[in-house]
Amino acid sequence: MLQNKREMIVKAAASSFSMFGYKKTTIDQVAKLANIGKGTVYTSFESKENLFEAVLEQILQEIQHVFDNSIDPEKEVEENISVALYEILTYRKQHQLLLKLSQEVSTIGSANAKQALEKVEKFIIECIQRLLETAKNNGKINVDDPHITAFVIYKLYMAVTVEYSEIYEPLGKDEIVRLFNKHLTRGILSKNRSQSLSSKQ
């Protein structure tokens, strides 16, 4: 019963944050959307900050789900990364709360919204890092620092997909995957493979 009430509050909070952003959302609004008393919200969450963290945690779980579902064990690591990042970027573009937070950062410079988006980016990089570490442990690639490599791959992907499309005509999914596999991710990882081979000789 308490778990259902908590889920209901989190769902209402997600709707409120999506409509009004972090700064303008209040516990009163969340209670109204959930059709419960304000005091009931406080029995599950001490503050708006705690409630926002619960909503953000749900988003991170959804991102993890999108990432995991994009991975095909039969495909190369670089292709899995590019496909997974494409699906995550599509998810972000369609998620009303993430769009609202981005708008809030650009218009009023909300520190909480900025921190939330940074947390999302760090989580995505961690997803890539874990994939690289698994591939390294399985002997498929050899990277000295999976975290830095994951960071570089993510930033390259965002530059090609987001920043490029702001200046030129946006690239399609197949073209992004082909480009990333041939010139970007594979270039980074193939170098590591060659180092691994030379070390065994």
mmCIF file of C-alpha atoms in Angstrom:
data_model
loop_
_atom_site.group_PDB
_atom_site.id
_atom_site.type_symbol
_atom_site.label_atom_id
_atom_site.label_comp_id
_atom_site.label_asym_id
_atom_site.label_seq_id
_atom_site.Cartn_x
_atom_site.Cartn_y
_atom_site.Cartn_z
ATOM 1 C CA MET A 1 0.000 0.000 0.000
ATOM 2 C CA LEU A 2 2.776 2.422 0.994
ATOM 3 C CA GLN A 3 4.798 1.422 -2.081
ATOM 4 C CA ASN A 4 1.826 2.116 -4.358
ATOM 5 C CA LYS A 5 1.353 5.522 -2.724
ATOM 6 C CA ARG A 6 5.040 6.320 -3.177
ATOM 7 C CA GLU A 7 4.875 5.342 -6.854
ATOM 8 C CA MET A 8 1.793 7.508 -7.290
ATOM 9 C CA ILE A 9 3.581 10.490 -5.729
ATOM 10 C CA VAL A 10 6.673 9.992 -7.909
ATOM 11 C CA LYS A 11 4.492 9.777 -11.016
ATOM 12 C CA ALA A 12 2.701 12.998 -10.076
ATOM 13 C CA ALA A 13 6.018 14.681 -9.336
ATOM 14 C CA ALA A 14 7.397 13.643 -12.730
ATOM 15 C CA SER A 15 4.365 15.230 -14.383
ATOM 16 C CA SER A 16 4.765 18.433 -12.360
ATOM 17 C CA PHE A 17 8.495 18.747 -13.063
ATOM 18 C CA SER A 18 7.805 18.089 -16.757
ATOM 19 C CA MET A 19 5.175 20.833 -16.920
ATOM 20 C CA PHE A 20 6.676 23.482 -14.665
ATOM 21 C CA GLY A 21 10.356 22.600 -14.381
ATOM 22 C CA TYR A 22 12.270 22.142 -11.154
ATOM 23 C CA LYS A 23 12.163 25.720 -9.927
ATOM 24 C CA LYS A 24 8.415 26.262 -10.271
ATOM 25 C CA THR A 25 7.283 22.865 -9.026
ATOM 26 C CA THR A 26 5.915 22.816 -5.474
ATOM 27 C CA ILE A 27 4.830 20.063 -3.107
ATOM 28 C CA ASP A 28 1.338 21.546 -3.276
ATOM 29 C CA GLN A 29 1.241 20.985 -7.040
ATOM 30 C CA VAL A 30 2.476 17.420 -6.665
ATOM 31 C CA ALA A 31 -0.156 16.679 -4.013
ATOM 32 C CA LYS A 32 -2.882 18.129 -6.217
ATOM 33 C CA LEU A 33 -1.804 16.047 -9.228
ATOM 34 C CA ALA A 34 -1.657 12.931 -7.049
ATOM 35 C CA ASN A 35 -5.047 13.811 -5.532
ATOM 36 C CA ILE A 36 -3.719 13.473 -1.993
ATOM 37 C CA GLY A 37 -2.987 15.794 0.911
ATOM 38 C CA LYS A 38 0.257 17.730 1.109
ATOM 39 C CA GLY A 39 1.100 16.024 4.394
ATOM 40 C CA THR A 40 0.878 12.632 2.725
ATOM 41 C CA VAL A 41 3.645 13.623 0.321
ATOM 42 C CA TYR A 42 5.875 14.530 3.253
ATOM 43 C CA THR A 43 5.347 11.106 4.825
ATOM 44 C CA SER A 44 7.280 9.627 1.888
ATOM 45 C CA PHE A 45 9.614 12.497 0.943
ATOM 46 C CA GLU A 46 11.212 15.041 3.242
ATOM 47 C CA SER A 47 11.521 17.761 0.599
ATOM 48 C CA LYS A 48 11.130 18.685 -3.042
ATOM 49 C CA GLU A 49 14.811 17.842 -3.503
ATOM 50 C CA ASN A 50 14.266 14.279 -2.254
ATOM 51 C CA LEU A 51 11.258 13.907 -4.513
ATOM 52 C CA PHE A 52 13.214 15.166 -7.499
ATOM 53 C CA GLU A 53 15.985 12.657 -6.763
ATOM 54 C CA ALA A 54 13.420 9.842 -6.814
ATOM 55 C CA VAL A 55 12.120 11.014 -10.196
ATOM 56 C CA LEU A 56 15.650 11.309 -11.558
ATOM 57 C CA GLU A 57 16.535 7.845 -10.302
ATOM 58 C CA GLN A 58 13.582 6.476 -12.252
ATOM 59 C CA ILE A 59 14.881 8.189 -15.385
ATOM 60 C CA LEU A 60 18.324 6.646 -14.888
ATOM 61 C CA GLN A 61 16.744 3.207 -14.577
ATOM 62 C CA GLU A 62 14.908 3.798 -17.859
ATOM 63 C CA ILE A 63 18.155 4.883 -19.538
ATOM 64 C CA GLN A 64 19.845 1.710 -18.273
ATOM 65 C CA HIS A 65 16.971 -0.306 -19.725
ATOM 66 C CA VAL A 66 17.293 1.433 -23.108
ATOM 67 C CA PHE A 67 21.058 0.862 -23.117
ATOM 68 C CA ASP A 68 20.836 -2.814 -22.160
ATOM 69 C CA ASN A 69 18.141 -3.529 -24.754
ATOM 70 C CA SER A 70 20.359 -2.005 -27.461
ATOM 71 C CA ILE A 71 23.218 -4.418 -26.825
ATOM 72 C CA ASP A 72 23.598 -7.453 -29.102
ATOM 73 C CA PRO A 73 26.286 -9.914 -27.883
ATOM 74 C CA GLU A 74 26.830 -11.018 -31.484
ATOM 75 C CA LYS A 75 27.885 -7.538 -32.632
ATOM 76 C CA GLU A 76 31.157 -5.659 -32.240
ATOM 77 C CA VAL A 77 31.602 -3.391 -29.241
ATOM 78 C CA GLU A 78 31.754 -0.221 -31.341
ATOM 79 C CA GLU A 79 28.485 -1.005 -33.122
ATOM 80 C CA ASN A 80 26.739 -1.751 -29.834
ATOM 81 C CA ILE A 81 27.922 1.565 -28.414
ATOM 82 C CA SER A 82 26.772 3.616 -31.395
ATOM 83 C CA VAL A 83 23.348 1.933 -31.523
ATOM 84 C CA ALA A 84 22.880 2.256 -27.758
ATOM 85 C CA LEU A 85 23.819 5.945 -27.798
ATOM 86 C CA TYR A 86 21.445 6.600 -30.688
ATOM 87 C CA GLU A 87 18.568 4.991 -28.780
ATOM 88 C CA ILE A 88 19.433 6.906 -25.589
ATOM 89 C CA LEU A 89 19.614 10.198 -27.476
ATOM 90 C CA THR A 90 16.215 9.452 -29.033
ATOM 91 C CA TYR A 91 14.867 8.728 -25.544
ATOM 92 C CA ARG A 92 16.246 12.046 -24.256
ATOM 93 C CA LYS A 93 14.758 14.011 -27.139
ATOM 94 C CA GLN A 94 11.331 12.524 -26.457
ATOM 95 C CA HIS A 95 11.391 12.756 -22.648
ATOM 96 C CA GLN A 96 9.379 15.788 -21.560
ATOM 97 C CA LEU A 97 11.115 16.233 -18.220
ATOM 98 C CA LEU A 98 14.620 16.151 -19.704
ATOM 99 C CA LEU A 99 13.521 18.634 -22.371
ATOM 100 C CA LYS A 100 12.039 20.895 -19.687
ATOM 101 C CA LEU A 101 15.222 20.730 -17.612
ATOM 102 C CA SER A 102 17.323 21.665 -20.654
ATOM 103 C CA GLN A 103 15.010 24.593 -21.308
ATOM 104 C CA GLU A 104 15.221 25.641 -17.664
ATOM 105 C CA VAL A 105 19.019 25.603 -17.757
ATOM 106 C CA SER A 106 19.160 27.718 -20.913
ATOM 107 C CA THR A 107 16.554 30.261 -19.787
ATOM 108 C CA ILE A 108 17.143 30.766 -16.074
ATOM 109 C CA GLY A 109 20.305 28.799 -15.378
ATOM 110 C CA SER A 110 18.714 26.562 -12.748
ATOM 111 C CA ALA A 111 21.485 24.906 -10.728
ATOM 112 C CA ASN A 112 19.306 21.905 -9.799
ATOM 113 C CA ALA A 113 18.310 21.306 -13.413
ATOM 114 C CA LYS A 114 21.938 21.616 -14.523
ATOM 115 C CA GLN A 115 23.088 19.133 -11.881
ATOM 116 C CA ALA A 116 20.359 16.703 -12.918
ATOM 117 C CA LEU A 117 21.394 16.815 -16.584
ATOM 118 C CA GLU A 118 25.034 16.391 -15.603
ATOM 119 C CA LYS A 119 24.059 13.344 -13.548
ATOM 120 C CA VAL A 120 22.285 11.890 -16.590
ATOM 121 C CA GLU A 121 25.387 12.430 -18.749
ATOM 122 C CA LYS A 122 27.671 10.856 -16.156
ATOM 123 C CA PHE A 123 25.341 7.856 -15.928
ATOM 124 C CA ILE A 124 25.413 7.352 -19.710
ATOM 125 C CA ILE A 125 29.210 7.512 -19.670
ATOM 126 C CA GLU A 126 29.213 4.924 -16.864
ATOM 127 C CA CYS A 127 27.028 2.645 -19.028
ATOM 128 C CA ILE A 128 29.607 2.861 -21.816
ATOM 129 C CA GLN A 129 32.418 2.340 -19.328
ATOM 130 C CA ARG A 130 30.841 -0.851 -17.990
ATOM 131 C CA LEU A 131 30.424 -2.156 -21.538
ATOM 132 C CA LEU A 132 34.095 -1.435 -22.277
ATOM 133 C CA GLU A 133 35.193 -3.096 -19.044
ATOM 134 C CA THR A 134 33.174 -6.216 -19.873
ATOM 135 C CA ALA A 135 34.656 -6.344 -23.387
ATOM 136 C CA LYS A 136 38.145 -5.857 -21.926
ATOM 137 C CA ASN A 137 37.651 -8.658 -19.393
ATOM 138 C CA ASN A 138 36.454 -10.916 -22.229
ATOM 139 C CA GLY A 139 39.599 -10.166 -24.232
ATOM 140 C CA LYS A 140 37.763 -8.343 -27.024
ATOM 141 C CA ILE A 141 39.465 -4.970 -26.527
ATOM 142 C CA ASN A 142 42.340 -3.529 -24.549
ATOM 143 C CA VAL A 143 41.853 -0.078 -23.030
ATOM 144 C CA ASP A 144 44.120 1.481 -20.422
ATOM 145 C CA ASP A 145 41.370 3.616 -18.906
ATOM 146 C CA PRO A 146 37.768 2.593 -19.728
ATOM 147 C CA HIS A 147 36.389 5.687 -17.990
ATOM 148 C CA ILE A 148 38.353 8.206 -20.091
ATOM 149 C CA THR A 149 37.690 6.172 -23.241
ATOM 150 C CA ALA A 150 33.956 6.131 -22.468
ATOM 151 C CA PHE A 151 34.010 9.894 -21.908
ATOM 152 C CA VAL A 152 35.768 10.538 -25.244
ATOM 153 C CA ILE A 153 33.384 8.235 -27.134
ATOM 154 C CA TYR A 154 30.342 9.948 -25.610
ATOM 155 C CA LYS A 155 31.623 13.446 -26.398
ATOM 156 C CA LEU A 156 32.473 12.450 -29.973
ATOM 157 C CA TYR A 157 29.010 11.002 -30.428
ATOM 158 C CA MET A 158 27.305 14.129 -29.102
ATOM 159 C CA ALA A 159 29.451 16.308 -31.366
ATOM 160 C CA VAL A 160 28.539 14.276 -34.456
ATOM 161 C CA THR A 161 24.831 13.974 -33.704
ATOM 162 C CA VAL A 162 23.826 17.095 -31.771
ATOM 163 C CA GLU A 163 26.361 19.817 -32.570
ATOM 164 C CA TYR A 164 26.733 18.768 -36.209
ATOM 165 C CA SER A 165 22.958 18.907 -36.762
ATOM 166 C CA GLU A 166 22.884 22.482 -35.422
ATOM 167 C CA ILE A 167 25.043 23.597 -38.353
ATOM 168 C CA TYR A 168 24.387 21.033 -41.102
ATOM 169 C CA GLU A 169 21.595 18.689 -42.133
ATOM 170 C CA PRO A 170 21.087 16.036 -39.426
ATOM 171 C CA LEU A 171 22.484 12.563 -40.124
ATOM 172 C CA GLY A 172 20.228 9.504 -40.159
ATOM 173 C CA LYS A 173 20.638 6.571 -37.780
ATOM 174 C CA ASP A 174 22.312 4.251 -40.320
ATOM 175 C CA GLU A 175 24.760 6.945 -41.389
ATOM 176 C CA ILE A 176 25.636 7.768 -37.778
ATOM 177 C CA VAL A 177 26.245 4.090 -36.960
ATOM 178 C CA ARG A 178 28.348 3.587 -40.125
ATOM 179 C CA LEU A 179 30.363 6.738 -39.542
ATOM 180 C CA PHE A 180 30.945 5.973 -35.892
ATOM 181 C CA ASN A 181 31.984 2.385 -36.535
ATOM 182 C CA LYS A 182 34.322 3.178 -39.423
ATOM 183 C CA HIS A 183 36.008 6.402 -38.366
ATOM 184 C CA LEU A 184 35.444 7.118 -34.690
ATOM 185 C CA THR A 185 34.822 4.320 -32.196
ATOM 186 C CA ARG A 186 36.631 1.631 -34.171
ATOM 187 C CA GLY A 187 39.606 3.928 -34.588
ATOM 188 C CA ILE A 188 39.900 4.323 -30.831
ATOM 189 C CA LEU A 189 39.334 0.663 -30.011
ATOM 190 C CA SER A 190 41.309 -0.888 -32.900
ATOM 191 C CA LYS A 191 44.395 0.966 -31.695
ATOM 192 C CA ASN A 192 43.961 -0.680 -28.329
ATOM 193 C CA ARG A 193 43.572 -4.074 -29.992
ATOM 194 C CA SER A 194 46.866 -3.656 -31.860
ATOM 195 C CA GLN A 195 48.569 -2.750 -28.599
ATOM 196 C CA SER A 196 47.140 -5.904 -27.040
ATOM 197 C CA LEU A 197 48.442 -8.065 -29.884
ATOM 198 C CA SER A 198 51.913 -6.534 -29.783
ATOM 199 C CA SER A 199 52.125 -7.093 -26.015
ATOM 200 C CA LYS A 200 51.502 -10.819 -26.503
ATOM 201 C CA GLN A 201 54.279 -11.234 -29.071
#
